[in-house]
Amino acid sequence: MEFSVRRLAADAGTLFSRAVQFTEEKLGQAEKTELDAHLENLLVRAEATKHWTEKIMRQTEVVLQPNPNVRMEEFLYEKLDRKVPTRANNHELLGEGMIDAGHEFGPGTAYGSALIKCGETEKQLGSAEKEFIHSAAINFLTPFRNFIDGDFKTISKERKLLQNKRLDLDAAKTRVKKARVADARSAELSSAPPPGEEYVAQFSYFISFLHVRWLKAVSVPQAETELRITQSEFDRQAEITRLLLEGVSSSHAHHLRCLNDFVDAQASYYAQCYQYMVNLQKQLGSFPTTFCSNNNAPSASSSASISVAAPTLTPTLTPGQASPSLSELRSSSGPRRARVLYDYDAASSSELSLLADEVITVSSVPGMDSDWLMGERGHQKGKVPITYLELLN
Protein backbone atom coordinates (compact mmCIF):
# COMPACT_ATOMS: atom_id res chain seq x y z
CA MET A 1 0.00 0.00 0.00
CA GLU A 2 2.86 2.35 0.78
CA PHE A 3 4.38 1.71 -2.63
CA SER A 4 1.08 2.42 -4.36
CA VAL A 5 0.64 5.71 -2.52
CA ARG A 6 4.15 6.83 -3.37
CA ARG A 7 3.64 5.84 -7.01
CA LEU A 8 0.37 7.73 -7.11
CA ALA A 9 2.00 10.79 -5.60
CA ALA A 10 4.87 10.60 -8.11
CA ASP A 11 2.44 10.31 -11.03
CA ALA A 12 0.45 13.25 -9.71
CA GLY A 13 3.61 15.30 -9.43
CA THR A 14 4.57 14.42 -13.00
CA LEU A 15 1.15 15.42 -14.31
CA PHE A 16 1.31 18.69 -12.38
CA SER A 17 4.78 19.42 -13.74
CA ARG A 18 3.57 18.78 -17.31
CA ALA A 19 0.55 21.00 -16.79
CA VAL A 20 2.73 23.83 -15.46
CA GLN A 21 5.17 23.47 -18.35
CA PHE A 22 2.37 23.41 -20.93
CA THR A 23 0.71 26.49 -19.41
CA GLU A 24 3.96 28.45 -19.29
CA GLU A 25 4.63 27.55 -22.94
CA LYS A 26 1.21 28.84 -23.95
CA LEU A 27 1.84 32.05 -22.01
CA GLY A 28 5.28 32.44 -23.54
CA GLN A 29 7.04 32.13 -20.19
CA ALA A 30 8.93 28.90 -20.92
CA GLU A 31 11.01 27.55 -23.77
CA LYS A 32 9.72 24.71 -25.92
CA THR A 33 11.84 21.98 -27.49
CA GLU A 34 11.01 21.87 -31.19
CA LEU A 35 10.91 18.60 -33.12
CA ASP A 36 13.23 18.21 -36.08
CA ALA A 37 11.89 19.19 -39.51
CA HIS A 38 11.79 15.60 -40.84
CA LEU A 39 9.64 14.41 -37.94
CA GLU A 40 7.33 17.40 -38.31
CA ASN A 41 6.85 16.63 -42.02
CA LEU A 42 6.06 13.01 -41.18
CA LEU A 43 3.44 14.13 -38.66
CA VAL A 44 1.83 16.46 -41.19
CA ARG A 45 1.71 13.68 -43.80
CA ALA A 46 0.17 11.24 -41.30
CA GLU A 47 -2.57 13.73 -40.43
CA ALA A 48 -3.28 14.34 -44.13
CA THR A 49 -3.45 10.58 -44.72
CA LYS A 50 -5.95 10.17 -41.90
CA HIS A 51 -8.09 13.08 -43.12
CA TRP A 52 -8.35 11.93 -46.73
CA THR A 53 -8.71 8.25 -45.85
CA GLU A 54 -11.73 9.03 -43.70
CA LYS A 55 -13.21 11.29 -46.37
CA ILE A 56 -12.75 8.69 -49.13
CA MET A 57 -14.26 6.02 -46.89
CA ARG A 58 -17.34 8.10 -46.15
CA GLN A 59 -17.93 9.00 -49.79
CA THR A 60 -17.39 5.41 -50.94
CA GLU A 61 -19.99 4.23 -48.45
CA VAL A 62 -22.41 6.81 -49.89
CA VAL A 63 -21.75 5.50 -53.42
CA LEU A 64 -22.22 1.87 -52.39
CA GLN A 65 -25.29 2.59 -50.25
CA PRO A 66 -26.99 5.94 -51.00
CA ASN A 67 -29.70 5.42 -48.36
CA PRO A 68 -28.45 7.00 -45.08
CA ASN A 69 -30.97 5.04 -43.00
CA VAL A 70 -29.67 1.73 -44.33
CA ARG A 71 -26.08 2.86 -43.71
CA MET A 72 -26.95 3.71 -40.10
CA GLU A 73 -28.66 0.34 -39.66
CA GLU A 74 -25.63 -1.51 -41.05
CA PHE A 75 -23.35 0.53 -38.76
CA LEU A 76 -25.40 -0.46 -35.70
CA TYR A 77 -25.37 -4.12 -36.70
CA GLU A 78 -21.59 -3.92 -37.12
CA LYS A 79 -21.12 -2.32 -33.68
CA LEU A 80 -23.39 -4.92 -32.09
CA ASP A 81 -21.40 -7.66 -33.87
CA ARG A 82 -24.51 -9.03 -35.54
CA LYS A 83 -25.11 -10.19 -39.09
CA VAL A 84 -26.85 -7.68 -41.35
CA PRO A 85 -30.19 -9.14 -42.53
CA THR A 86 -30.37 -9.98 -46.23
CA ARG A 87 -32.61 -7.62 -48.16
CA ALA A 88 -33.46 -7.13 -51.83
CA ASN A 89 -31.91 -4.06 -53.46
CA ASN A 90 -33.71 -1.65 -55.76
CA HIS A 91 -32.88 -3.54 -58.97
CA GLU A 92 -34.17 -6.80 -57.52
CA LEU A 93 -37.37 -5.14 -56.27
CA LEU A 94 -37.94 -3.62 -59.71
CA GLY A 95 -37.28 -6.98 -61.34
CA GLU A 96 -39.75 -8.76 -59.08
CA GLY A 97 -42.39 -6.14 -59.86
CA MET A 98 -41.85 -6.51 -63.61
CA ILE A 99 -42.00 -10.30 -63.44
CA ASP A 100 -45.22 -10.24 -61.42
CA ALA A 101 -46.75 -7.77 -63.87
CA GLY A 102 -45.66 -9.94 -66.81
CA HIS A 103 -47.34 -12.99 -65.34
CA GLU A 104 -50.43 -10.91 -64.65
CA PHE A 105 -50.68 -9.74 -68.28
CA GLY A 106 -49.79 -13.22 -69.52
CA PRO A 107 -46.43 -14.68 -70.60
CA GLY A 108 -47.98 -15.43 -73.98
CA THR A 109 -48.51 -11.75 -74.77
CA ALA A 110 -45.77 -9.58 -76.21
CA TYR A 111 -45.97 -7.05 -73.38
CA GLY A 112 -46.08 -9.67 -70.64
CA SER A 113 -43.13 -11.55 -72.12
CA ALA A 114 -41.11 -8.33 -72.44
CA LEU A 115 -41.83 -7.45 -68.81
CA ILE A 116 -40.66 -10.86 -67.65
CA LYS A 117 -37.44 -10.59 -69.66
CA CYS A 118 -36.76 -7.08 -68.32
CA GLY A 119 -37.49 -8.24 -64.79
CA GLU A 120 -35.06 -11.14 -65.04
CA THR A 121 -32.38 -8.76 -66.32
CA GLU A 122 -33.05 -6.30 -63.47
CA LYS A 123 -32.61 -9.12 -60.98
CA GLN A 124 -29.31 -10.01 -62.65
CA LEU A 125 -28.25 -6.36 -62.30
CA GLY A 126 -29.20 -6.46 -58.62
CA SER A 127 -27.16 -9.62 -58.07
CA ALA A 128 -24.16 -8.05 -59.82
CA GLU A 129 -24.53 -4.94 -57.67
CA LYS A 130 -24.47 -7.04 -54.49
CA GLU A 131 -21.29 -8.80 -55.62
CA PHE A 132 -19.66 -5.45 -56.41
CA ILE A 133 -20.61 -3.98 -53.02
CA HIS A 134 -19.31 -7.07 -51.22
CA SER A 135 -16.02 -6.97 -53.15
CA ALA A 136 -15.56 -3.22 -52.56
CA ALA A 137 -16.28 -3.60 -48.84
CA ILE A 138 -13.70 -6.37 -48.36
CA ASN A 139 -10.95 -5.23 -50.73
CA PHE A 140 -11.26 -1.46 -50.37
CA LEU A 141 -13.19 -0.22 -47.34
CA THR A 142 -11.92 -2.81 -44.84
CA PRO A 143 -8.18 -2.03 -45.38
CA PHE A 144 -8.89 1.69 -45.12
CA ARG A 145 -10.89 1.17 -41.93
CA ASN A 146 -8.12 -1.03 -40.50
CA PHE A 147 -5.64 1.80 -41.06
CA ILE A 148 -7.83 4.31 -39.20
CA ASP A 149 -8.73 1.96 -36.34
CA GLY A 150 -5.35 0.24 -36.08
CA ASP A 151 -2.23 1.87 -37.52
CA PHE A 152 -3.24 5.48 -36.99
CA LYS A 153 -4.48 4.85 -33.46
CA THR A 154 -1.04 3.44 -32.63
CA ILE A 155 0.60 6.50 -34.21
CA SER A 156 -1.66 8.82 -32.20
CA LYS A 157 -0.85 7.00 -28.98
CA GLU A 158 2.91 7.20 -29.54
CA ARG A 159 2.63 10.82 -30.64
CA LYS A 160 0.83 11.71 -27.42
CA LEU A 161 3.52 9.88 -25.45
CA LEU A 162 6.17 11.86 -27.35
CA GLN A 163 4.41 15.09 -26.37
CA ASN A 164 4.51 14.05 -22.71
CA LYS A 165 8.21 13.18 -22.94
CA ARG A 166 8.87 16.58 -24.48
CA LEU A 167 7.07 18.31 -21.63
CA ASP A 168 9.12 16.28 -19.13
CA LEU A 169 12.31 17.25 -20.94
CA ASP A 170 11.46 20.95 -20.95
CA ALA A 171 10.44 20.82 -17.28
CA ALA A 172 13.81 19.19 -16.48
CA LYS A 173 15.62 21.94 -18.38
CA THR A 174 13.73 24.54 -16.35
CA ARG A 175 14.70 22.83 -13.09
CA VAL A 176 18.39 22.83 -14.11
CA LYS A 177 18.22 26.56 -14.84
CA LYS A 178 16.57 27.27 -11.48
CA ALA A 179 19.14 25.16 -9.62
CA ARG A 180 22.02 27.02 -11.28
CA VAL A 181 20.45 30.41 -10.52
CA ALA A 182 19.99 29.30 -6.90
CA ASP A 183 23.68 28.37 -6.64
CA ALA A 184 24.68 31.77 -7.97
CA ARG A 185 22.38 33.59 -5.55
CA SER A 186 23.51 31.41 -2.65
CA ALA A 187 27.12 32.46 -3.19
CA GLU A 188 26.08 36.10 -2.90
CA LEU A 189 24.47 35.56 0.50
CA SER A 190 26.75 35.78 3.51
CA SER A 191 26.35 33.78 6.64
CA ALA A 192 25.16 36.88 8.60
CA PRO A 193 22.83 39.76 7.71
CA PRO A 194 24.53 42.77 6.11
CA PRO A 195 25.22 45.81 8.29
CA GLY A 196 22.60 48.52 8.43
CA GLU A 197 19.33 48.97 10.13
CA GLU A 198 18.86 45.70 11.94
CA TYR A 199 15.15 45.06 11.24
CA VAL A 200 15.16 45.94 7.52
CA ALA A 201 18.43 44.10 6.87
CA GLN A 202 17.29 40.94 8.59
CA PHE A 203 13.94 40.92 6.79
CA SER A 204 15.61 41.36 3.38
CA TYR A 205 18.11 38.67 4.20
CA PHE A 206 15.35 36.31 5.29
CA ILE A 207 13.36 36.81 2.07
CA SER A 208 16.44 36.21 -0.08
CA PHE A 209 17.28 33.13 1.91
CA LEU A 210 13.80 31.66 1.43
CA HIS A 211 13.92 32.40 -2.30
CA VAL A 212 17.26 30.63 -2.66
CA ARG A 213 16.04 27.67 -0.65
CA TRP A 214 13.00 27.42 -2.96
CA LEU A 215 15.17 27.57 -6.04
CA LYS A 216 17.48 24.93 -4.58
CA ALA A 217 14.70 22.43 -3.96
CA VAL A 218 16.71 20.25 -6.35
CA SER A 219 20.48 20.36 -6.45
CA VAL A 220 22.29 21.05 -9.69
CA PRO A 221 23.76 17.50 -9.99
CA GLN A 222 20.37 15.95 -9.31
CA ALA A 223 18.64 18.25 -11.83
CA GLU A 224 21.28 17.48 -14.47
CA THR A 225 20.84 13.74 -13.87
CA GLU A 226 17.08 14.09 -14.36
CA LEU A 227 17.73 16.10 -17.52
CA ARG A 228 19.93 13.37 -18.98
CA ILE A 229 17.26 10.73 -18.20
CA THR A 230 14.41 12.74 -19.72
CA GLN A 231 16.56 13.59 -22.76
CA SER A 232 17.26 9.90 -23.31
CA GLU A 233 13.57 8.98 -22.95
CA PHE A 234 12.57 11.77 -25.33
CA ASP A 235 15.10 10.68 -27.96
CA ARG A 236 13.97 7.05 -27.71
CA GLN A 237 10.30 8.00 -28.02
CA ALA A 238 11.05 10.31 -30.95
CA GLU A 239 12.76 7.41 -32.75
CA ILE A 240 9.78 5.09 -32.12
CA THR A 241 7.37 7.73 -33.40
CA ARG A 242 9.54 8.39 -36.45
CA LEU A 243 9.59 4.68 -37.39
CA LEU A 244 5.82 4.45 -37.10
CA LEU A 245 5.33 7.59 -39.18
CA GLU A 246 7.66 6.31 -41.88
CA GLY A 247 5.42 3.23 -42.03
CA VAL A 248 2.70 5.46 -43.51
CA SER A 249 4.51 5.05 -46.84
CA SER A 250 3.82 1.32 -46.66
CA SER A 251 0.18 2.12 -45.91
CA HIS A 252 0.08 4.29 -49.05
CA ALA A 253 1.44 1.40 -51.12
CA HIS A 254 -1.16 -0.95 -49.63
CA HIS A 255 -3.95 1.55 -50.26
CA LEU A 256 -2.79 1.83 -53.87
CA ARG A 257 -3.21 -1.92 -54.32
CA CYS A 258 -6.66 -1.69 -52.73
CA LEU A 259 -7.53 1.15 -55.08
CA ASN A 260 -6.55 -1.01 -58.06
CA ASP A 261 -8.76 -3.82 -56.74
CA PHE A 262 -11.64 -1.37 -56.35
CA VAL A 263 -11.25 -0.09 -59.91
CA ASP A 264 -11.07 -3.66 -61.26
CA ALA A 265 -14.23 -4.60 -59.37
CA GLN A 266 -15.99 -1.49 -60.61
CA ALA A 267 -14.94 -2.10 -64.22
CA SER A 268 -16.05 -5.74 -64.00
CA TYR A 269 -19.39 -4.69 -62.53
CA TYR A 270 -20.14 -2.14 -65.25
CA ALA A 271 -19.00 -4.53 -67.98
CA GLN A 272 -21.28 -7.22 -66.58
CA CYS A 273 -24.21 -4.79 -66.43
CA TYR A 274 -23.50 -3.65 -69.99
CA GLN A 275 -23.53 -7.25 -71.22
CA TYR A 276 -26.83 -7.92 -69.46
CA MET A 277 -28.40 -4.87 -71.11
CA VAL A 278 -27.02 -5.79 -74.56
CA ASN A 279 -28.52 -9.26 -74.23
CA LEU A 280 -31.83 -7.76 -73.14
CA GLN A 281 -31.81 -5.37 -76.09
CA LYS A 282 -31.23 -8.28 -78.44
CA GLN A 283 -34.16 -10.13 -76.94
CA LEU A 284 -36.42 -7.10 -77.18
CA GLY A 285 -35.14 -6.43 -80.70
CA SER A 286 -36.92 -9.56 -81.93
CA PHE A 287 -40.26 -7.90 -81.14
CA PRO A 288 -42.01 -5.90 -83.89
CA THR A 289 -41.19 -2.20 -84.02
CA THR A 290 -44.68 -1.27 -82.80
CA PHE A 291 -43.92 -3.00 -79.50
CA CYS A 292 -40.28 -1.93 -79.04
CA SER A 293 -39.99 1.68 -80.13
CA ASN A 294 -41.46 4.86 -78.74
CA ASN A 295 -44.24 6.11 -81.03
CA ASN A 296 -43.45 9.70 -80.03
CA ALA A 297 -39.77 9.49 -81.03
CA PRO A 298 -37.98 8.71 -84.32
CA SER A 299 -37.25 5.04 -84.75
CA ALA A 300 -33.54 5.73 -85.25
CA SER A 301 -33.18 7.10 -81.74
CA SER A 302 -34.26 3.85 -80.10
CA SER A 303 -30.87 2.28 -80.73
CA ALA A 304 -28.78 5.30 -79.67
CA SER A 305 -28.54 4.31 -76.04
CA ILE A 306 -26.38 1.22 -76.69
CA SER A 307 -23.90 1.06 -79.51
CA VAL A 308 -24.38 -2.67 -80.08
CA ALA A 309 -27.34 -2.95 -82.45
CA ALA A 310 -29.86 -5.70 -81.82
CA PRO A 311 -30.18 -8.25 -84.61
CA THR A 312 -33.34 -7.86 -86.68
CA LEU A 313 -35.39 -10.72 -87.97
CA THR A 314 -35.72 -10.87 -91.75
CA PRO A 315 -38.58 -13.22 -92.52
CA THR A 316 -38.96 -14.72 -95.92
CA LEU A 317 -42.74 -14.53 -95.76
CA THR A 318 -45.25 -11.82 -95.04
CA PRO A 319 -48.62 -12.18 -93.35
CA GLY A 320 -51.09 -13.57 -95.83
CA GLN A 321 -48.49 -15.67 -97.67
CA ALA A 322 -48.45 -19.33 -96.51
CA SER A 323 -45.37 -21.51 -96.61
CA PRO A 324 -45.57 -24.37 -99.16
CA SER A 325 -44.61 -26.90 -96.50
CA LEU A 326 -47.48 -25.70 -94.27
CA SER A 327 -49.87 -26.24 -97.14
CA GLU A 328 -48.73 -29.85 -97.15
CA LEU A 329 -49.38 -30.02 -93.39
CA ARG A 330 -53.08 -29.32 -93.86
CA SER A 331 -53.51 -32.74 -95.43
CA SER A 332 -51.43 -34.45 -92.72
CA SER A 333 -52.68 -35.45 -89.25
CA GLY A 334 -49.26 -35.82 -87.57
CA PRO A 335 -47.70 -33.04 -85.42
CA ARG A 336 -44.79 -31.00 -86.80
CA ARG A 337 -42.45 -28.32 -85.36
CA ALA A 338 -42.80 -24.79 -86.70
CA ARG A 339 -40.99 -21.50 -86.11
CA VAL A 340 -43.04 -18.36 -85.35
CA LEU A 341 -42.29 -15.52 -87.75
CA TYR A 342 -44.15 -12.70 -85.99
CA ASP A 343 -45.70 -11.92 -82.62
CA TYR A 344 -49.39 -12.71 -82.38
CA ASP A 345 -51.79 -11.78 -79.58
CA ALA A 346 -54.66 -14.19 -79.13
CA ALA A 347 -58.04 -12.64 -79.89
CA SER A 348 -59.98 -15.24 -77.88
CA SER A 349 -59.44 -18.01 -75.34
CA SER A 350 -59.40 -20.63 -78.13
CA GLU A 351 -56.32 -19.06 -79.74
CA LEU A 352 -52.67 -19.25 -78.68
CA SER A 353 -50.51 -16.13 -78.39
CA LEU A 354 -47.18 -16.33 -80.20
CA LEU A 355 -43.73 -14.75 -79.80
CA ALA A 356 -41.48 -14.17 -82.76
CA ASP A 357 -38.73 -16.73 -83.29
CA GLU A 358 -40.11 -19.29 -80.83
CA VAL A 359 -40.66 -22.92 -81.88
CA ILE A 360 -44.01 -24.64 -81.26
CA THR A 361 -45.69 -27.87 -82.26
CA VAL A 362 -48.50 -27.60 -84.80
CA SER A 363 -50.97 -30.10 -86.23
CA SER A 364 -53.95 -30.10 -88.54
CA VAL A 365 -57.40 -30.77 -87.05
CA PRO A 366 -60.21 -32.01 -89.27
CA GLY A 367 -62.94 -29.46 -89.77
CA MET A 368 -60.71 -26.47 -88.81
CA ASP A 369 -60.51 -23.44 -91.07
CA SER A 370 -57.74 -23.83 -93.66
CA ASP A 371 -56.04 -20.62 -92.43
CA TRP A 372 -55.54 -22.04 -88.91
CA LEU A 373 -53.63 -24.86 -87.25
CA MET A 374 -53.68 -26.26 -83.72
CA GLY A 375 -50.56 -25.10 -81.86
CA GLU A 376 -49.02 -26.45 -78.65
CA ARG A 377 -46.41 -24.90 -76.39
CA GLY A 378 -45.83 -26.90 -73.24
CA HIS A 379 -49.19 -27.22 -71.52
CA GLN A 380 -50.71 -24.38 -73.57
CA LYS A 381 -52.78 -25.21 -76.60
CA GLY A 382 -54.83 -23.15 -79.05
CA LYS A 383 -55.44 -22.12 -82.65
CA VAL A 384 -52.65 -20.27 -84.47
CA PRO A 385 -52.71 -18.49 -87.86
CA ILE A 386 -50.87 -20.48 -90.49
CA THR A 387 -49.44 -17.40 -92.17
CA TYR A 388 -47.38 -16.62 -89.01
CA LEU A 389 -45.52 -19.96 -89.12
CA GLU A 390 -42.65 -21.57 -90.96
CA LEU A 391 -42.42 -25.36 -90.86
CA LEU A 392 -39.13 -26.86 -89.68
CA ASN A 393 -37.59 -30.05 -91.04
PDB file of C-alpha atoms in Angstrom, residues 30 55 61 155 217 272 310 350 365:
ATOM      1  CA  ALA A  30       8.929  28.899 -20.923  1.00  0.00           C
ATOM      2  CA  LYS A  55     -13.214  11.289 -46.367  1.00  0.00           C
ATOM      3  CA  GLU A  61     -19.988   4.232 -48.449  1.00  0.00           C
ATOM      4  CA  ILE A 155       0.597   6.498 -34.206  1.00  0.00           C
ATOM      5  CA  ALA A 217      14.695  22.429  -3.957  1.00  0.00           C
ATOM      6  CA  GLN A 272     -21.278  -7.218 -66.578  1.00  0.00           C
ATOM      7  CA  ALA A 310     -29.859  -5.701 -81.816  1.00  0.00           C
ATOM      8  CA  SER A 350     -59.400 -20.625 -78.125  1.00  0.00           C
ATOM      9  CA  VAL A 365     -57.398 -30.766 -87.048  1.00  0.00           C
TER      10      VAL A 365
END
